[in-house]
Coordinates of C-alpha atoms and ligand atoms in Angstrom, one line a residue:
M1 CA 0.0 0.0 0.0
N2 CA 1.5 3.3 -1.1
P3 CA 0.7 6.0 1.6
A4 CA 0.9 8.6 -1.1
S5 CA -2.4 7.2 -2.6
F6 CA -4.3 8.7 0.3
I7 CA -3.1 12.3 0.1
G8 CA -5.8 14.9 -0.6
R9 CA -8.6 12.3 -0.6
S10 CA -12.0 12.9 1.0
L11 CA -14.1 10.3 2.8
V12 CA -17.8 10.7 1.9
T13 CA -18.6 7.0 2.0
W14 CA -16.3 3.9 1.9
K15 CA -17.5 3.1 -1.7
D16 CA -14.5 4.6 -3.4
Y17 CA -11.9 3.0 -1.0
S18 CA -10.6 -0.5 -1.8
S19 CA -10.5 -3.3 0.9
E20 CA -6.7 -2.9 1.0
E21 CA -7.0 0.8 1.7
I22 CA -9.6 0.3 4.4
L23 CA -7.4 -2.3 6.1
H24 CA -4.4 0.0 5.9
L25 CA -6.4 2.8 7.7
L26 CA -7.4 0.2 10.2
D27 CA -3.8 -0.7 10.9
L28 CA -2.9 3.0 11.2
S29 CA -5.7 3.4 13.7
I30 CA -4.5 0.6 15.8
A31 CA -1.0 2.0 15.7
E32 CA -2.3 5.4 16.7
K33 CA -4.1 3.9 19.7
A34 CA -1.0 2.2 20.9
K35 CA 1.0 5.4 20.5
T36 CA -1.6 7.4 22.5
R37 CA -1.7 4.7 25.2
S38 CA 2.1 4.8 25.5
G39 CA 2.0 8.5 26.3
E40 CA 3.9 9.5 23.2
V41 CA 3.1 13.1 22.2
S42 CA 3.5 14.3 18.7
Q43 CA 2.7 17.5 16.8
R44 CA 1.9 16.4 13.3
F45 CA -0.8 18.9 12.5
V46 CA 1.2 22.1 13.4
G47 CA 0.3 24.8 11.0
K48 CA -2.8 23.0 9.8
T49 CA -6.5 24.0 10.2
L50 CA -9.7 22.0 10.2
A51 CA -13.2 23.4 9.6
M52 CA -15.8 21.4 11.5
I53 CA -19.3 22.1 10.2
F54 CA -22.2 20.8 12.2
E55 CA -25.9 21.0 11.1
K56 CA -26.8 18.3 13.7
R57 CA -25.7 17.7 17.3
S58 CA -22.7 15.5 18.2
T59 CA -20.7 14.4 21.2
R60 CA -18.3 11.7 19.9
T61 CA -17.7 12.9 16.4
R62 CA -17.1 16.5 17.3
C63 CA -14.9 15.6 20.2
A64 CA -13.0 13.0 18.3
F65 CA -12.2 15.4 15.4
E66 CA -11.5 18.3 17.7
T67 CA -9.2 16.6 20.1
A68 CA -7.4 14.4 17.6
F69 CA -6.6 17.4 15.5
G70 CA -5.9 19.9 18.3
E71 CA -3.6 17.7 20.4
E72 CA -1.3 17.3 17.4
G73 CA -0.9 21.0 17.2
G74 CA -3.6 21.7 14.6
H75 CA -6.3 24.4 14.9
P76 CA -9.9 23.1 14.6
V77 CA -12.7 25.6 14.1
F78 CA -16.3 24.6 15.1
L79 CA -18.9 26.1 12.8
S80 CA -22.6 25.5 13.5
T81 CA -25.4 26.6 11.3
Q82 CA -25.8 29.6 13.6
D83 CA -22.3 30.6 12.6
I84 CA -22.1 30.2 8.8
Q85 CA -24.3 30.8 5.7
L86 CA -24.0 27.2 4.4
G87 CA -26.8 26.6 1.9
G88 CA -28.8 29.6 3.1
K89 CA -27.6 33.0 2.0
E90 CA -24.5 31.4 0.4
S91 CA -24.4 28.3 -1.7
V92 CA -22.7 25.1 -0.6
E93 CA -20.4 25.4 -3.6
D94 CA -19.3 29.0 -2.7
T95 CA -18.8 28.0 1.0
A96 CA -16.6 25.1 -0.2
R97 CA -14.4 27.3 -2.3
V98 CA -13.9 29.8 0.5
L99 CA -13.2 27.2 3.2
G100 CA -10.9 25.4 0.9
R101 CA -8.8 28.5 0.6
M102 CA -8.5 28.8 4.4
F103 CA -8.5 25.3 5.8
S104 CA -6.3 22.2 5.3
A105 CA -9.4 20.0 5.6
I106 CA -13.2 20.1 6.3
E107 CA -15.5 17.9 8.4
F108 CA -19.2 18.0 7.7
R109 CA -22.1 16.6 9.8
G110 CA -25.6 17.3 8.5
F111 CA -28.7 16.2 6.7
K112 CA -28.0 15.8 3.0
Q113 CA -25.4 13.5 1.5
A114 CA -25.4 15.8 -1.5
T115 CA -24.0 18.6 0.7
V116 CA -20.9 16.7 1.8
E117 CA -20.4 15.5 -1.8
T118 CA -20.6 19.1 -3.1
L119 CA -18.1 20.2 -0.4
A120 CA -15.7 17.4 -1.4
R121 CA -16.0 18.3 -5.1
E122 CA -15.5 22.0 -4.7
A123 CA -13.2 22.6 -1.7
G124 CA -9.9 21.3 -3.1
V125 CA -9.0 19.9 0.3
P126 CA -10.0 16.6 2.0
V127 CA -13.6 16.6 3.2
Y128 CA -14.8 14.1 5.8
N129 CA -18.4 12.9 6.3
G130 CA -19.1 13.1 10.0
L131 CA -22.7 11.7 9.4
T132 CA -25.4 12.5 7.0
D133 CA -29.0 11.1 6.7
Q134 CA -27.5 8.3 4.5
Y135 CA -24.0 7.4 5.7
H136 CA -21.7 7.5 8.7
P137 CA -18.4 6.3 7.4
T138 CA -16.1 7.4 10.2
Q139 CA -18.2 5.5 12.7
V140 CA -18.0 2.1 11.0
L141 CA -14.2 2.2 10.8
A142 CA -14.2 2.5 14.6
D143 CA -16.7 -0.4 14.8
V144 CA -14.5 -2.6 12.6
M145 CA -11.5 -1.6 14.7
T146 CA -13.4 -2.8 17.8
L147 CA -14.1 -6.1 16.2
K148 CA -10.4 -6.5 15.2
E149 CA -9.4 -5.8 18.8
T150 CA -11.9 -8.3 20.1
F151 CA -11.4 -11.2 17.7
G152 CA -8.0 -10.5 16.2
K153 CA -9.5 -10.5 12.7
V154 CA -12.5 -9.1 10.8
A155 CA -13.0 -11.2 7.7
G156 CA -15.2 -14.2 8.3
L157 CA -16.9 -12.7 11.4
K158 CA -20.7 -12.5 11.5
L159 CA -22.0 -9.0 12.3
C160 CA -25.7 -8.7 12.9
Y161 CA -27.4 -5.3 12.9
V162 CA -30.8 -5.3 14.6
G163 CA -33.2 -2.3 14.2
D164 CA -33.7 0.5 11.6
G165 CA -32.0 -1.0 8.6
R166 CA -32.4 2.1 6.5
N167 CA -30.4 4.4 8.7
N168 CA -26.9 5.8 8.1
V169 CA -25.1 3.4 10.5
A170 CA -26.8 0.3 9.1
R171 CA -26.1 1.3 5.5
S172 CA -22.4 2.2 6.2
L173 CA -21.9 -1.1 8.0
M174 CA -23.2 -2.9 4.9
I175 CA -20.6 -1.2 2.7
I176 CA -17.6 -1.8 5.0
S177 CA -18.7 -5.4 5.7
A178 CA -19.0 -6.1 2.0
K179 CA -15.6 -4.7 1.4
L180 CA -13.9 -6.5 4.2
G181 CA -15.4 -10.0 4.0
I182 CA -17.6 -9.6 7.1
H183 CA -20.8 -11.6 7.0
Y184 CA -23.5 -8.9 7.6
T185 CA -27.1 -9.6 8.5
V186 CA -29.6 -6.9 8.9
V187 CA -32.6 -7.9 11.1
S188 CA -35.4 -5.3 10.8
P189 CA -39.1 -5.0 10.2
K190 CA -39.9 -5.1 6.5
E191 CA -40.9 -1.4 6.6
L192 CA -37.4 -0.5 7.7
R193 CA -35.3 -2.8 5.5
T194 CA -32.1 -1.6 3.9
D195 CA -32.9 -0.4 0.4
E196 CA -32.4 -2.8 -2.6
A197 CA -30.3 -0.2 -4.4
L198 CA -27.6 -0.3 -1.7
I199 CA -27.7 -4.1 -1.4
A200 CA -27.2 -4.3 -5.2
E201 CA -24.3 -1.9 -5.0
C202 CA -22.6 -3.9 -2.2
T203 CA -23.2 -7.3 -3.9
P204 CA -20.1 -7.3 -6.2
W205 CA -17.8 -6.2 -3.3
A206 CA -19.3 -9.0 -1.1
R207 CA -18.7 -11.5 -3.9
E208 CA -15.1 -10.4 -4.2
S209 CA -14.4 -10.4 -0.4
G210 CA -16.4 -13.5 0.4
A211 CA -18.9 -11.6 2.6
K212 CA -22.5 -12.9 2.9
I213 CA -25.0 -10.0 3.0
E214 CA -28.5 -10.9 4.3
V215 CA -31.6 -8.9 5.1
T216 CA -34.4 -10.5 7.1
S217 CA -37.3 -9.6 9.4
D218 CA -36.8 -12.9 11.3
L219 CA -35.1 -12.5 14.7
S220 CA -33.6 -16.0 14.3
G221 CA -31.2 -14.3 11.9
V222 CA -29.0 -13.4 14.9
A223 CA -28.0 -17.0 15.3
G224 CA -24.2 -17.5 15.2
A225 CA -23.5 -13.7 15.4
D226 CA -20.1 -12.7 16.7
A227 CA -21.4 -9.2 17.2
L228 CA -24.9 -7.8 17.7
Y229 CA -25.2 -4.1 16.8
T230 CA -28.1 -1.7 17.2
D231 CA -28.7 2.0 16.9
V232 CA -31.4 4.4 18.0
W233 CA -34.9 3.8 16.7
V234 CA -35.3 7.5 15.8
S235 CA -32.4 9.1 14.0
M236 CA -31.7 12.8 14.1
G237 CA -34.1 14.7 11.9
E238 CA -36.8 12.0 12.1
E239 CA -38.3 12.9 15.5
D240 CA -41.8 13.0 14.1
R241 CA -41.7 9.3 13.4
K242 CA -41.2 8.4 17.1
E243 CA -44.5 6.6 17.7
E244 CA -44.4 4.6 14.4
R245 CA -40.8 3.5 15.2
R246 CA -41.6 2.4 18.7
R247 CA -44.5 0.3 17.3
L248 CA -42.4 -1.3 14.5
L249 CA -39.2 -1.8 16.4
A250 CA -40.3 -2.9 19.9
P251 CA -39.9 -6.6 19.0
Y252 CA -36.4 -5.9 17.8
Q253 CA -35.0 -4.6 21.1
V254 CA -31.6 -6.0 22.0
N255 CA -32.1 -7.6 25.4
E256 CA -30.7 -10.6 27.2
S257 CA -32.9 -13.1 25.3
L258 CA -31.9 -11.8 21.9
L259 CA -28.2 -11.9 23.0
A260 CA -28.8 -15.5 24.0
A261 CA -30.4 -16.2 20.6
A262 CA -27.0 -15.5 19.1
K263 CA -26.0 -18.9 20.7
N264 CA -22.5 -17.6 20.9
P265 CA -21.0 -16.9 24.4
A266 CA -18.3 -14.8 22.7
C267 CA -20.8 -12.6 21.0
V268 CA -20.2 -8.9 21.7
F269 CA -22.7 -6.0 21.8
L270 CA -22.0 -2.9 19.8
H271 CA -23.8 0.5 19.6
C272 CA -22.6 3.7 17.9
L273 CA -24.1 5.8 20.8
P274 CA -25.9 7.8 21.9
A275 CA -28.2 5.1 23.2
V276 CA -31.8 5.3 24.4
K277 CA -31.6 2.6 27.2
G278 CA -34.9 0.8 27.5
E279 CA -35.7 1.3 23.8
E280 CA -33.3 -0.3 21.3
V281 CA -31.2 -1.9 24.1
T282 CA -31.7 -2.8 27.7
T283 CA -29.5 -1.4 30.4
T284 CA -28.5 -5.0 31.3
V285 CA -27.1 -5.6 27.9
I286 CA -25.3 -2.2 27.3
E287 CA -23.8 -2.3 30.8
G288 CA -23.2 -6.0 30.7
P289 CA -19.9 -8.0 30.2
Q290 CA -20.5 -8.5 26.4
S291 CA -20.8 -4.8 25.7
R292 CA -17.9 -3.1 23.9
V293 CA -19.6 0.3 23.4
W294 CA -17.0 2.4 25.3
D295 CA -14.2 0.9 23.3
Q296 CA -16.1 1.8 20.2
A297 CA -16.5 5.4 21.4
E298 CA -12.8 5.7 22.2
N299 CA -11.9 4.2 18.8
R300 CA -13.7 7.0 17.0
K301 CA -10.8 9.3 18.0
H302 CA -8.0 6.9 16.9
T303 CA -9.7 6.1 13.6
I304 CA -10.5 9.8 12.8
K305 CA -6.9 10.7 13.6
A306 CA -5.6 8.0 11.3
I307 CA -7.9 9.2 8.5
M308 CA -6.7 12.8 8.8
L309 CA -3.0 11.8 9.1
A310 CA -3.3 9.7 5.9
T311 CA -5.1 12.3 3.8
I312 CA -4.0 15.8 4.9
P313 CA -1.0 16.7 2.6
G314 CA 2.4 17.1 4.2
R315 CA 1.6 15.5 7.6
G316 CA 1.8 12.2 9.3
Y317 CA 1.9 9.1 7.2
N318 CA 2.4 10.7 3.8
Ligands
CP1 N1 -21.7 7.9 17.3 C1 -21.7 9.2 17.0 O1 -21.6 9.7 15.9 O2 -21.9 10.0 18.1 P1 -22.2 11.6 18.1 O3 -23.6 11.7 17.5 O4 -22.2 11.9 19.6 O5 -21.2 12.2 17.3
NVA2 N1 -28.6 6.9 13.3 C1 -28.2 7.9 14.3 C2 -26.7 7.8 14.5 C3 -26.2 8.8 15.6 C4 -24.7 8.7 15.7 C5 -28.6 9.2 13.9 O1 -28.5 9.6 12.7 O2 -29.2 10.0 14.7

């Protein structure tokens, strides 16, 4: 893997990264974690700036980008929709051109995938998708890192996502699983199934990597899972669907009996967080011995740092 191949690249989804490239970023993330844990301090973003645009709220993503960049000597600038004109008085294209002249890289969290793609096309600097309605790519690298730490490998594992199969996390997990040879099963009510278009897009990657992609409404689909993953029933921006989601998803709660239905004592529980305890997951499961959610949260920072080190020109690994 030539590190130069990452320089200047954006991350809007994992679709345009090869399996080898994703595995390389995974290795860098693991190396960064070891480095942080050893207490080694470095200043690889000195003289660099990061624009962090947030249309939606965030704890982990914001803090991961801001601390990963800042502690390496870079200057992160947080920009909410109260601060900038993005898409309102000023077009996304013009905002991208201006920020691209002032910043070394841009992070965007918001509603439309088209916004982050326009920023990536127009800014001339790396743009990172910190979550849109459709995708959450930085999250799933941390998830896969957590699997690697737990099982020592990722290819051949069975990852089972239970809940809203249409959401950003479920969809990004499908892409990264297909690329990395992880058997991925989505268990969701038929009204909330992952769209056929994404499944069709992932199919050739899965064929190449040996991943099996399955979508079912049947809870017995969790059998044999190495990891059970869930996410909130109501994603940001969909608050008006709360009652409908509770009705559809109540049978899909991850509780002790569903964890037992995996029939695998080594099965771990994953959640991107924030969690609504008592809805998609019980307190017993999320606080229980099989839960790895706090490792996942920590790994957001190491993976995001690795992505920035690899892609921002003139720093870190390139
Ligand atoms: N998992 C995640 O993206 O968390 P935040 O919404 O807090 O950033
Ligand atoms: N699906 C959730 C993920 C939060 C990190 C949401 O979009 O709100």
